[in-house]
Amino acid sequence: MKSPQHKNKTPKSRSDPQQQQKSNSLAVTVFRNAPDYYSCDPLIPLSTAYLKDQNVDSNLHSDAKPIKNSHGKFFGEKHLRQCPGLDPSSEAYAEKLEVKLHGTLEPRRSPRLSSSNGNENMEINASQVKRTSKVVHQKKKNTKVISTYIELSNSPVEQHMCGIDDTKYLIRSSEAITSPSWTENGRTTSNSFALPESDDRPPRKKFNTSTSSTKECIDSENFPSFIGDPIPDDEAQKRWGWRYELKDKKCKDNMFKINEGEEDEIIANVKCHYAQAEIGNCIFSLGDCAFVKGEGEEKHVGKIIEFFQTTDGQNYFRVQWFYRIQDTVVQDEGGFHDKRRVFYSAIMNDNLIDCIMGKANVTHITPRVGLKLASISSSDFYYDMEYCVDYSTFRNIPTDASTVTESQPCSELNKTELALLDLYSGCGGMSTGLCLGAKTASVNLVTRWAVDSDRSAGESLKLNHSDTHVRNESAEDFLELLKAWEKLCKRYNVSSTERKLPFRSNSSGAKKRGNSEVHDISDGELEVSKLVDICFGDPNETGKRGLYLKVHWKGYSASEDTWEPIKSLSKCKESMQDFVRKGMKSNILPLPGEVDVICGGPPCQGISGYNRFRNCASPLDDERNRQIVIFMDMVKFLKPRYVLMENVVDILRFDKGSLGRYALSRLVHMNYQARLGIIAAGCYGLPQFRLRVFLWGAHPSEVIPQFPLPTHDVIVRYWPPPEFERNVVAYDEEQPRELEKATVIQDAISDLPAVMNTETRDEMPYQNPPETEFQRYIRSTKYEMTGSKSNGTTEKRPLLYDHRPYFLFEDDYLRVCQIPKRKGANFRDLPGVIVGADNVVRRHPTENPLLPSGKPLVPEYCFTFEHGKSKRPFARLWWDENLPTALTFPSCHNQVVLHPEQDRVLTIREFARLQGFPDYYRFYGTVKERYCQIGNAVAVPVSRALGYALGLACRKLNGNEPLVTLPSKFSHSNYLQLSKCVFGNTSNEVNSRQFRALDAEATPGSIGQDSRVEDSTQLQTCYNNQPGNTD
């Protein structure tokens, strides 16, 4: 067998971004279509769903002779184990074989790899086999998509020992080996089969395996061979029916190997199966784990699934591979992981038994957060998770017990609400959307704490979420505060303490009032009335960092409260105990285990594409990127149930994606499940593209959330790094979908009243009724969005807030007034500009109009920006376009931010609508600060869709697929509209029990393409019948 050859070819994108940018008004569906090349990165395999040429070479010689080797040594590539290929029971395998099967179509939870097209030309007897796999065949260009089901068996227990006399054939090795245990039903108690969409291959980088605890079984005098009689034909066909069906089909064409010479080569001319093989002095049985010869000196680890002999007398085994951490997407960022830890996979392929080098002890353990390595037995390797390349997924190994047949809310959901901590919260875009989305899945998620160093952003969040504890401090200081708070809670959470009068010296800085009401203390001392707050840092700006408490002095006003170091309050034990107890009761700070969800977007200034001073070689060495480390340290300390991290796509681009790989590695190292996706905001009904990375994390006791599939077409602006193209959350090419048309600028802002460049009002009435579905949705009241009585049932239609633009000074305003009001207009339309054949602008040699200030009408930076090729300075948006990304400041000097028909930049409210903030959401601070808050926020429709997926996961209603379909009209329907469509409920408060009752009637297959709230016909009809909801 040939060892895998990693081919480096120039990546070909699914579609040419340049062509798309030339026609920005063209709405296209974002879909996943792996390029027809081997990625230069070893972690992104050649997707069999998109092979350029899937024709199988039929000119194979049927009289091929078996390889003879009298020694147990390995010479040449043909003796190397093949890199993990494809499981014949998986879709991807059948894709490459072009197997088109008769069968009954069944619904899929996620439509990512499904199709209604079912061309069939081959029958499979499903009654003889056990396991169900979904077969999908796709090609990139002029091919058909076929989806059906085929019953296959790949369970190692089903593959051996039945009907065989153990006393006759079983020869025990003197070396004990630990393998996964199997039940009498032929199912493993420690693993199951991976995501059906797995189509991965391991990379070329591997650690050299230590053999200190493993015996090398190969003896040069003993040629590897099978022992005992073959497994009876009827039993073999029951266990490996797919292989015999393949034999019957391919051997008629005189083809004995499928995809010969490739990493997923399949042997078709099987003659018989065996239960055991003798290699050297060792006996290998089905289900044993073994070291397998790799490239060079490498040894890979896998589990033996089959022993079979071909019609030409060659002996093969089928192996199911384990990944080491560096074999996964993590790559070099996994150096701090335990070298003994491997990851289960469903990747299998066929190899000559000469490749087996020795037995390996591989133990399955239950994943636990905080697991100490000392508690793991001294095995060669252990595994507790499964790895799949699609969406870089690390997850619990599925078992029969994990299959949910009805709504089973976990014990945690018995709580009134789930607590969320929003780190780097900004004005609250991520947490607001998560809570709104979770509500639609009948989960009451509440933002209990929020942390951000930007004071104005914190005030905006507090303005809209009055019950949230908002802290204005850095994440580093907040983490230190939490650690100190935990110690205080343990110290003072006692029944009684020694009572002492709390005094402090007047030298601390507090000023005594002239007419003090305190008479029982000596002069120069003040009495502590109570402690009112706590922080870590340097609130007095003295250069002394530490733990401080805010003291309210007896006889003084609150304005005279001071921050005091905790050491100076050593005599105030009673006040301290009272403060700690009240703080614990009111949850002013979270303790480990009290946070259900942590979300946040660590600042990305160090890697943002708009930062010209990035450290592209070593991003983690840049202090501006250290917040990803702090974020993961926070997760480690608080141990939440779920984690959601957001960041710019550049974390997957610079330094070979080391920041993204590091974040994923930290979660997995903490034994959290993880899944990474790239989401375009425009796919959820927004008029901006905005591509962002999202990383889910889930405690081992939970179900990892899925990513929501798009609801809208989108105008594509740019693409992610080719290496992570299969992490884009989208439909596969040619996959059936029902998407709404792309949302454009007109859909979002055409109803807003006209304002001038000089507008200063922070609120005004609406002048026009909503004109589009988006506008009706974005005008929803807080009660309509949340369905909660606490938000008021008699709430009036709010005024229009923050509809004022950034003021342009006279020179820029005069320039804007001369920009034509048509599509594509920009500074190039001004007099005095010449555009050359090379698309470079130059100043006219004689014509140079001036402004009243004496400055040129066309400023010099227009000619130098992007070497004179840019069209962005003083450019107008147009009604049928979208915005690439809403930034933090509407500069008309280098961005396309001019209103289509008014001489001004887009207003704060127009920016907020582009980010999906409801109109009731208000912002605090200066005009520039409000723009910045909105630009830094996570688009609310994206976080809302993720919140829906989180709600399903919290209630263990999601499936094993990485993607889930959102309810119809989800992106532009508020909570009350969705709930009324499902239940016909007209009461003010929607009873969440109705959701659970409906869930209990749903089958597992309904969570996805046929989800319980996803009856497209019912929801569409109901929605259109509501007043004002017809276009």
XYZ file of N, CA and C in Angstrom, residues 31 93 99 164 587 595 955 1029:
24
model
N -22.664 28.667 0.397
C -22.738 27.223 0.540
C -21.355 26.659 0.740
N -17.719 7.754 1.749
C -17.224 6.577 1.038
C -18.075 6.307 -0.187
N -21.872 5.020 -5.655
C -22.887 4.013 -5.382
C -24.246 4.698 -5.348
N -17.795 -19.152 16.548
C -16.442 -19.681 16.464
C -16.050 -20.265 17.810
N -25.978 37.889 44.466
C -25.172 37.433 43.325
C -24.434 38.587 42.651
N -22.203 29.891 37.092
C -22.420 30.464 35.763
C -22.810 29.340 34.802
N -31.660 21.824 26.563
C -32.752 20.896 26.828
C -32.516 19.532 26.188
N -48.490 42.154 8.214
C -47.364 41.284 7.866
C -47.449 40.762 6.451
